[in-house]
Amino acid sequence: MPALVRLRAPPCGQPARPPRGTWQHGGVTAATHSTLFPRVPDTADAVLDGLDPEQREVATALHGPVCVLAGAGTGKTRAITHRIAYGVRAGILQPTSVLAVTFTNRAAGEMRGRLRQLGATGVQARTFHSAALRQLQYFWPKAVGGSLPRLVERKVQLVAEAAAACRIRLDRNELRDVTGEIEWSKVTQTVPADYAAVAAKSGRDTPRDPAEISQLYAAYEDLKRDRSVIDFEDVLLLAVGILQDRHDIADQVRSQYQHFVVDEYQDVSPLQQRLLELWLGDRNNLCVVGDASQTIYSFTGATPDHLLNFRTRHPGATLVKLVRDYRSTPQVVHLANGLLSQAVGRAADHRLELVSQRERGTDPVYTEYADEPAEAEGAARRIRALIADGVPAGDIAILFRTNSQSEIYEQALADLGIPYLLRGAERFFERTEVREAGAALRGAARFGGNDTLLDDMVDLPSQVRAVLSTKGWTTTAPAGSGAVRDRWESLAALVRLAEDFAAARPDATLSDLVAELDERAAAQHAPTVEGVTLASLHAAKGLEWDAVFLVGLAEGMMPITYAKTDEQVEEERRLLYVGVTRARVHLSLSWALSRSPGGRAGRRASRFLDGLRPGSGTAAGSRAAGGPGGIERGTGRSGEPGEAGAPRERRRGGRSPARCRVCGRTLTDAGEMKLMRCEDCPSDMDEGLYERLLEWRSGQARRLGQPPFCVFTDKTLIAIAEAVPEDEGELARIPGVVVRKLRHFGADVLAICAGQELAEDDEAN
C-alpha cells in the first residue's frame, strides 16, 4: 500500500511547493491539515499568505454583497475566516461589528478557533439559533417584559402529550416523523391551519393524514403556551417577530452588526433567511458561501434557492467560484464529479467541477458482499489492515445512510479490537473524564510547585502525562473497546494536544495549557480522539478523513426506499456525493446482496454507481473483475475476495436458506437466525445455564473493559443455552460464535455448558 499522502501548511512566511501537475502558484498552502497551533500572522498582508487567487479574492472583497460558490474540499472556511481576519487586521472591519453565522455548534466553534489563530478576536461566530437566542435574552424584558420563557430542548415528549390529548395514537416512528413535520412547518412559517394545504403544494409525503398532523400541531402549540415554554424554532420566530414589530430594537441590532458572513448558505430555511434580512435592513455588506450540490437537508426546510437566486436579489454582487480541491486525491475527485455529472435539476445545473490539487492516490474499491454481516466484517478487516499500514484509527470513518445500520459495524470493529466512536455522542469537553482531567491540570498549574509528582518533570508534555496518569492515562492503550477504552482515548487526546502545544510554544507553562483548554472548551474546539468514526452521511457533513468506507450502497438504502420523487432521489445522490467527498486518500464503497446470511440475494448496487464502478456498464447481472477501479468482491461470512470471474453460485457456497428448527419457516431476521427459530416459537432454553452464561459474560466484560455484547450478544447466549453444545464443532455452528470468539471464549463456554465450575484463574484469563 502506498505511503499516506498528506498536505500540510508551511511555517508562516515560507512558500509551499506547488502541487505537481496542477496549476502553479507560489505560496499556496493546502486548505486542510494546517498545523494545530500556527503562529499568528504578523500583519494584515501576512493573513493573505498561502491563499490561492480565488480564496484571496474572497478575502479581499470586503464591501458589498459577495457570493462564494465553494465545492467540497476547496477551503471555503479558510477563505471566509481569512476574509474576516484580513478585514479586522487591516482596520477595515471592527471585530464587534461582524457576525458570522453557520448551522452547527461544531462549525461555529471551528470558525472561532481559526479566527483566534489569525489574531481576529472579538468577532461573533454563532449558529442562527445561538445568535437569535442571545438577542432574545437581551431584548425580551424591553420588548415583552419579564424573563424569556424556558427553552424545551426535546419536543418529542410534548408532541406525545399533544397526541394523547387529541386521542391520536402514534408509535415511536410516527412520533418522530410528526415532530419533524412540526419543525418543518415552523421553519417554513406555516401555521397549523395552513399545514394541509402547504404540505400538499410542497408534495410532502406526510407520515399521517395531513388533517391529523394539523390538529396535533395546534395542540402542541397550545401545550407550549399553557406551560410558558418555547422550542428551538420559536427562538427564530420570536426573534423575527420582535425585529419586525420593534423598529427601535431592529435599529439597535443593526447598529451593532454591520457586516455579515453566512456559511453553508445552501442550507438556510425561509425562516432563517427572513431573520437574516431583518438583521441586514437596507444594507448589503453580506458574504454568503455555499454549494448547491451539498443541499441535503431539504426535509428540514432548507433550500438552495436563496444561494442560487443571490445574484438576482443582488445584481451587483461579486461572484467567486472555488473549485481547487485540496482535500481529495484525483481518483476520489473523479468519482465525485462523475456522480454529479448524472444529476438533474436546478442544483445540478449549478454544479462545480472540482479539480484535485493533490498527487495521485489509490483507486476507489468497490466490493459486493453476500450479506450485511459479511459486509461489516469485511470493512472491519480492511480497516485493521489500514491501521497496520500506518493510517491512524481517528483518520478512518464508516458512513451509512441510517443510524440503524451502526450496530453491526460496532460489533464487527469490537470483534477485532478496533476502537471506535459514534458521531453525535457527548461533546468532548462535557465528558466526565475530561472535566476531571481539566480540574487536575488546573490544580497542578496552581500548586504544582508543592507536588512531588512533578519534581522530575522538566517539560510541559511530561508534566501533563504525570498529572493524567493519576486519572487513568497509561503509555499503552487498554485492550478492546468500551468505557475503559473511551476514557483512555479522551485522556490520550489531551496528551497529544499538550505535545502539539509545547511544540508550537516551547516556553509554554502548564498554566498556558490550562488557558488554552478553557478557550477551546468555550469554543467547543475539541482535539481529535483516536478511534474509527461511525456516522450517518448527514452527520458526516463538514468532516473529512484519510479513509472512508461508504457502506450499505444498495437500492432501497441508497437511494432510500421512501425517496419517490425526482427531487428526493436527487437529494439522495447529493448525500452520496457528500459521503464521497469526505475521503482524502482511501475510499471504499460496498453493498450486500441480502440482509442476512442465507437470505434471498435480491438486492443490487445503487443506481448512482451505474456507469462509475467497473463492469456496471455491461449487461444486467454481470460482474466484471479487475480493471482500473480496484474492484474487489465479497463472499459469505468471511468477507474475503472471491475468485475473479467465478460463478456467483460457487462464490456463495450454495448456501441454503435458514429455517426455524421449530416450525420450519424461512428466517430472515438476523436475531432469529442466531436462535435458529422464530422469536415467538417455543424455546427449550436451559434457564439455569443461561443465567450462568450471563454471569460469566459480565465478568469477562469487566476484565476486558468492554460492553457485555462485545463478548457475546444476548441472542447468542440464548442460542447457546438452547443448543447446549458439547464440543467446539457444535459451538462453532451457533451464529455469532466467530473464530476469534471460539478461540478466546470457547473453552469457558463449553465448560459452563458441561456443568463444570470455572476456577478463579480461568475466569480471570
PDB file of N, CA and C in Angstrom, residues 14-46:
ATOM      1  N   GLN A  14       6.804  31.161   4.731  1.00  0.00           N
ATOM      2  CA  GLN A  14       7.568  30.315   3.827  1.00  0.00           C
ATOM      3  C   GLN A  14       6.641  29.762   2.760  1.00  0.00           C
ATOM      4  N   PRO A  15       6.955  29.940   1.483  1.00  0.00           N
ATOM      5  CA  PRO A  15       6.059  29.464   0.423  1.00  0.00           C
ATOM      6  C   PRO A  15       6.023  27.953   0.362  1.00  0.00           C
ATOM      7  N   ALA A  16       4.862  27.436  -0.010  1.00  0.00           N
ATOM      8  CA  ALA A  16       4.715  25.989  -0.172  1.00  0.00           C
ATOM      9  C   ALA A  16       5.139  25.577  -1.559  1.00  0.00           C
ATOM     10  N   ARG A  17       5.577  24.336  -1.725  1.00  0.00           N
ATOM     11  CA  ARG A  17       5.884  23.823  -3.050  1.00  0.00           C
ATOM     12  C   ARG A  17       4.580  23.565  -3.775  1.00  0.00           C
ATOM     13  N   PRO A  18       4.387  24.072  -4.978  1.00  0.00           N
ATOM     14  CA  PRO A  18       3.115  23.886  -5.682  1.00  0.00           C
ATOM     15  C   PRO A  18       2.839  22.424  -5.932  1.00  0.00           C
ATOM     16  N   PRO A  19       1.571  22.016  -5.887  1.00  0.00           N
ATOM     17  CA  PRO A  19       1.231  20.623  -6.186  1.00  0.00           C
ATOM     18  C   PRO A  19       1.693  20.246  -7.584  1.00  0.00           C
ATOM     19  N   ARG A  20       2.233  19.054  -7.740  1.00  0.00           N
ATOM     20  CA  ARG A  20       2.772  18.618  -9.016  1.00  0.00           C
ATOM     21  C   ARG A  20       1.648  18.381 -10.009  1.00  0.00           C
ATOM     22  N   GLY A  21       1.861  18.835 -11.246  1.00  0.00           N
ATOM     23  CA  GLY A  21       0.931  18.537 -12.311  1.00  0.00           C
ATOM     24  C   GLY A  21      -0.350  19.341 -12.275  1.00  0.00           C
ATOM     25  N   THR A  22      -0.433  20.361 -11.429  1.00  0.00           N
ATOM     26  CA  THR A  22      -1.636  21.180 -11.380  1.00  0.00           C
ATOM     27  C   THR A  22      -1.247  22.638 -11.539  1.00  0.00           C
ATOM     28  N   TRP A  23      -2.218  23.494 -11.374  1.00  0.00           N
ATOM     29  CA  TRP A  23      -1.981  24.924 -11.528  1.00  0.00           C
ATOM     30  C   TRP A  23      -0.872  25.390 -10.587  1.00  0.00           C
ATOM     31  N   GLN A  24       0.028  26.214 -11.077  1.00  0.00           N
ATOM     32  CA  GLN A  24       1.189  26.656 -10.315  1.00  0.00           C
ATOM     33  C   GLN A  24       0.959  28.062  -9.771  1.00  0.00           C
ATOM     34  N   HIS A  25       1.127  28.176  -8.462  1.00  0.00           N
ATOM     35  CA  HIS A  25       1.025  29.499  -7.838  1.00  0.00           C
ATOM     36  C   HIS A  25       1.839  29.456  -6.559  1.00  0.00           C
ATOM     37  N   GLY A  26       2.981  30.067  -6.576  1.00  0.00           N
ATOM     38  CA  GLY A  26       3.864  30.021  -5.415  1.00  0.00           C
ATOM     39  C   GLY A  26       3.177  30.534  -4.168  1.00  0.00           C
ATOM     40  N   GLY A  27       3.400  29.824  -3.059  1.00  0.00           N
ATOM     41  CA  GLY A  27       2.873  30.282  -1.774  1.00  0.00           C
ATOM     42  C   GLY A  27       1.518  29.743  -1.421  1.00  0.00           C
ATOM     43  N   VAL A  28       0.891  28.933  -2.251  1.00  0.00           N
ATOM     44  CA  VAL A  28      -0.426  28.390  -1.926  1.00  0.00           C
ATOM     45  C   VAL A  28      -0.263  27.198  -0.994  1.00  0.00           C
ATOM     46  N   THR A  29      -1.015  27.177   0.073  1.00  0.00           N
ATOM     47  CA  THR A  29      -0.956  26.065   1.014  1.00  0.00           C
ATOM     48  C   THR A  29      -2.248  25.292   0.971  1.00  0.00           C
ATOM     49  N   ALA A  30      -2.208  24.106   1.508  1.00  0.00           N
ATOM     50  CA  ALA A  30      -3.382  23.231   1.496  1.00  0.00           C
ATOM     51  C   ALA A  30      -4.503  23.822   2.321  1.00  0.00           C
ATOM     52  N   ALA A  31      -5.716  23.568   1.874  1.00  0.00           N
ATOM     53  CA  ALA A  31      -6.881  24.062   2.607  1.00  0.00           C
ATOM     54  C   ALA A  31      -7.154  23.250   3.852  1.00  0.00           C
ATOM     55  N   THR A  32      -6.579  22.062   3.926  1.00  0.00           N
ATOM     56  CA  THR A  32      -6.780  21.219   5.096  1.00  0.00           C
ATOM     57  C   THR A  32      -5.451  20.832   5.685  1.00  0.00           C
ATOM     58  N   HIS A  33      -5.493  20.229   6.880  1.00  0.00           N
ATOM     59  CA  HIS A  33      -4.287  19.749   7.549  1.00  0.00           C
ATOM     60  C   HIS A  33      -3.326  20.873   7.888  1.00  0.00           C
ATOM     61  N   SER A  34      -3.816  22.039   8.270  1.00  0.00           N
ATOM     62  CA  SER A  34      -2.914  23.076   8.739  1.00  0.00           C
ATOM     63  C   SER A  34      -2.380  22.668  10.104  1.00  0.00           C
ATOM     64  N   THR A  35      -1.289  23.310  10.518  1.00  0.00           N
ATOM     65  CA  THR A  35      -0.723  22.962  11.810  1.00  0.00           C
ATOM     66  C   THR A  35      -1.703  23.313  12.914  1.00  0.00           C
ATOM     67  N   LEU A  36      -1.594  22.592  14.025  1.00  0.00           N
ATOM     68  CA  LEU A  36      -2.575  22.745  15.095  1.00  0.00           C
ATOM     69  C   LEU A  36      -2.465  24.095  15.785  1.00  0.00           C
ATOM     70  N   PHE A  37      -1.248  24.579  15.966  1.00  0.00           N
ATOM     71  CA  PHE A  37      -1.036  25.858  16.635  1.00  0.00           C
ATOM     72  C   PHE A  37      -0.165  26.766  15.769  1.00  0.00           C
ATOM     73  N   PRO A  38      -0.691  27.282  14.654  1.00  0.00           N
ATOM     74  CA  PRO A  38       0.118  28.137  13.783  1.00  0.00           C
ATOM     75  C   PRO A  38       0.420  29.464  14.468  1.00  0.00           C
ATOM     76  N   ARG A  39       1.506  30.070  14.048  1.00  0.00           N
ATOM     77  CA  ARG A  39       1.873  31.368  14.592  1.00  0.00           C
ATOM     78  C   ARG A  39       0.909  32.420  14.060  1.00  0.00           C
ATOM     79  N   VAL A  40       0.490  33.333  14.913  1.00  0.00           N
ATOM     80  CA  VAL A  40      -0.415  34.398  14.494  1.00  0.00           C
ATOM     81  C   VAL A  40       0.296  35.267  13.463  1.00  0.00           C
ATOM     82  N   PRO A  41      -0.318  35.538  12.300  1.00  0.00           N
ATOM     83  CA  PRO A  41       0.327  36.378  11.275  1.00  0.00           C
ATOM     84  C   PRO A  41       0.721  37.740  11.846  1.00  0.00           C
ATOM     85  N   ASP A  42       1.897  38.225  11.419  1.00  0.00           N
ATOM     86  CA  ASP A  42       2.413  39.483  11.962  1.00  0.00           C
ATOM     87  C   ASP A  42       1.635  40.693  11.470  1.00  0.00           C
ATOM     88  N   THR A  43       1.160  40.647  10.230  1.00  0.00           N
ATOM     89  CA  THR A  43       0.498  41.798   9.621  1.00  0.00           C
ATOM     90  C   THR A  43      -0.774  41.358   8.914  1.00  0.00           C
ATOM     91  N   ALA A  44      -1.538  42.353   8.475  1.00  0.00           N
ATOM     92  CA  ALA A  44      -2.750  42.045   7.715  1.00  0.00           C
ATOM     93  C   ALA A  44      -2.401  41.342   6.410  1.00  0.00           C
ATOM     94  N   ASP A  45      -1.359  41.812   5.724  1.00  0.00           N
ATOM     95  CA  ASP A  45      -0.978  41.181   4.464  1.00  0.00           C
ATOM     96  C   ASP A  45      -0.540  39.738   4.676  1.00  0.00           C
ATOM     97  N   ALA A  46       0.066  39.464   5.838  1.00  0.00           N
ATOM     98  CA  ALA A  46       0.503  38.092   6.118  1.00  0.00           C
ATOM     99  C   ALA A  46      -0.681  37.147   6.248  1.00  0.00           C
TER     100      ALA A  46
END
